[in-house]
XYZ file of C-alpha atoms in Angstrom:
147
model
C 55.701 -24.328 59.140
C 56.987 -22.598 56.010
C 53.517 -21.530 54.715
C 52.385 -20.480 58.016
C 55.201 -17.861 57.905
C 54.425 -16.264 55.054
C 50.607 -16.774 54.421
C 48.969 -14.266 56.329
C 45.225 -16.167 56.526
C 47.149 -19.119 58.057
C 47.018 -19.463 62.053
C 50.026 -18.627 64.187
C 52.069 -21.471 64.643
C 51.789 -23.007 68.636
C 54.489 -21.242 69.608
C 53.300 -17.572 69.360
C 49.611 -18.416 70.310
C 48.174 -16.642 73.267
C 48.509 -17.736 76.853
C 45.567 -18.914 78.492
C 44.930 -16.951 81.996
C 45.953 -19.369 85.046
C 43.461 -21.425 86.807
C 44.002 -19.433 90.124
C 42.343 -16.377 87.797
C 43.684 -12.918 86.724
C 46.988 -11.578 87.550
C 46.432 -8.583 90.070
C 47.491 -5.276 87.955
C 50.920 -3.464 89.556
C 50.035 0.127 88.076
C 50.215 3.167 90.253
C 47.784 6.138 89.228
C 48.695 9.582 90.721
C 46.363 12.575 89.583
C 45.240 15.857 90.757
C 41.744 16.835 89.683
C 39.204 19.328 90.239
C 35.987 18.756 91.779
C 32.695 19.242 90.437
C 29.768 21.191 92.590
C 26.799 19.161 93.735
C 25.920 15.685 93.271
C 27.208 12.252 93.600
C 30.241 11.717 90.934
C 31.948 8.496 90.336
C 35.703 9.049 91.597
C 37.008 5.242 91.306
C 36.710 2.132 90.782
C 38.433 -0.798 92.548
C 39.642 -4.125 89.850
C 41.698 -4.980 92.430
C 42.510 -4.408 96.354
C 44.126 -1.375 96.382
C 45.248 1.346 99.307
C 44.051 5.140 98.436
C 45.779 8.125 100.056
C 43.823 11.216 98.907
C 44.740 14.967 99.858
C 42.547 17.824 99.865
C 44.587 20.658 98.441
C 42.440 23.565 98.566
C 39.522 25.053 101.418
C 36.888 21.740 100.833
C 35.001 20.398 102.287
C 34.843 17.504 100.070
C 33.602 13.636 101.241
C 34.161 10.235 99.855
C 32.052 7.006 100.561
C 31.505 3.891 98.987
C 28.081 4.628 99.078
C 26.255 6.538 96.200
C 24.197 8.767 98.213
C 26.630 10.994 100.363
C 24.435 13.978 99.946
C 24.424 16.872 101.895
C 28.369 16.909 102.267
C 28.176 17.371 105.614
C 25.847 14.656 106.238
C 28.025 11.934 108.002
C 27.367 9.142 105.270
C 31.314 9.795 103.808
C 34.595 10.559 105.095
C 35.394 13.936 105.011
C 39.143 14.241 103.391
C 41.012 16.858 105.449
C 42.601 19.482 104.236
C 46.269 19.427 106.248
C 46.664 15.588 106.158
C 46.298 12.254 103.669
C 43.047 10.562 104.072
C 44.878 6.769 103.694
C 42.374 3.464 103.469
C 42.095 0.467 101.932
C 39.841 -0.170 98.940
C 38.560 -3.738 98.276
C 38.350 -5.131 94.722
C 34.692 -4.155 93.277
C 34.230 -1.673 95.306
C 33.462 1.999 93.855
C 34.864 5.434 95.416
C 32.412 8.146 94.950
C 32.656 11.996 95.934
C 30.877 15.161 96.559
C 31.851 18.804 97.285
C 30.391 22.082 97.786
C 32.577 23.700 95.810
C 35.077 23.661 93.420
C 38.358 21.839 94.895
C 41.622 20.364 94.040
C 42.238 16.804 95.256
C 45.527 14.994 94.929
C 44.544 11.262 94.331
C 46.915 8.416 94.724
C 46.374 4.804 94.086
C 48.755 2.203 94.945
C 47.342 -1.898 94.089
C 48.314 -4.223 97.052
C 48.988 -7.076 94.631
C 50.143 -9.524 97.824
C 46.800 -9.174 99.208
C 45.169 -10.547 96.264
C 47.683 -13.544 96.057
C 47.059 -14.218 99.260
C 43.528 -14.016 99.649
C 43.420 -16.015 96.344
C 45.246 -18.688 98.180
C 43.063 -18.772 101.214
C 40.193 -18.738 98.766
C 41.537 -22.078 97.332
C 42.278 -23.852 101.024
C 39.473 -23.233 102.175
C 37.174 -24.564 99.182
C 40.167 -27.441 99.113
C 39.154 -28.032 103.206
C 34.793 -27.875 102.471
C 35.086 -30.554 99.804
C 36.960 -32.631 101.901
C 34.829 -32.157 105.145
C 31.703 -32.582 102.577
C 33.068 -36.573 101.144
C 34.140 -37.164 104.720
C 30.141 -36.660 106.117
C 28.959 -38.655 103.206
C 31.058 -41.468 103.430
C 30.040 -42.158 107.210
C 26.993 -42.533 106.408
């Protein structure tokens, strides 16, 4: 124990070795982003994208109009294939983990974007994920050993 304190090539003794990530996977992250930014004109631009299940509130803080989708192609703005964010109230929705968040404007506008991670949703879901592979393999050896 001596020489692993004071030999630097030796390994870190048990005790300070890293944890190994749980078997139920990942812990959900707990950050909060809050930005303003500035559109870009024209195009399909990459606005976010989801690690976890997390609840967006955007605001549109200047004329617009500017749409998001989860879809890549929301091209002419107007088109119907996003959400248009309005300009006097938050556009609030949920965002599922892997999902992206794209945007596109007309012209040059000033979004407030908020994200807030919904790190009970991912518990749970992670939990219902687990049941209900728990309940299949038990329905599964309960048809085979009828037979």
């Amino acid at each position: 124990m001596a020489d692993q304190l004071f030999n630097p090539m030796a390994p870190p003794p048990p005790s300070f070795a890293p944890q190994a990530p749980s078997a139920a996977g990942r812990e959900p992250s707990r950050r909060t982003d809050t930005y303003t930014f500035v559109t870009q004109v024209g195009g399909n631009r990459l606005l976010y994208s989801a690690e976890d299940w997390v609840r967006v509130n955007l605001r549109l803080e200047t004329a617009g109009p500017v749409v998001v989708s989860t879809r890549e192609d929301v091209v002419p703005v107007l088109s119907g294939k996003g959400i248009e964010i309005p300009d006097d109230d938050d556009l609030t929705f949920v965002l599922p983990r892997g999902n992206r968040l794209f945007y596109s404007a007309e012209s040059v506008n000033r979004v407030r974007f908020f994200v807030e991670p919904i790190p009970w949703l991912e518990t749970l879901l992670r939990v219902i994920d687990s049941g209900f592979r728990s309940l299949l393999a038990a329905l599964s050896t309960s048809r085979i050993s009828r037979r």
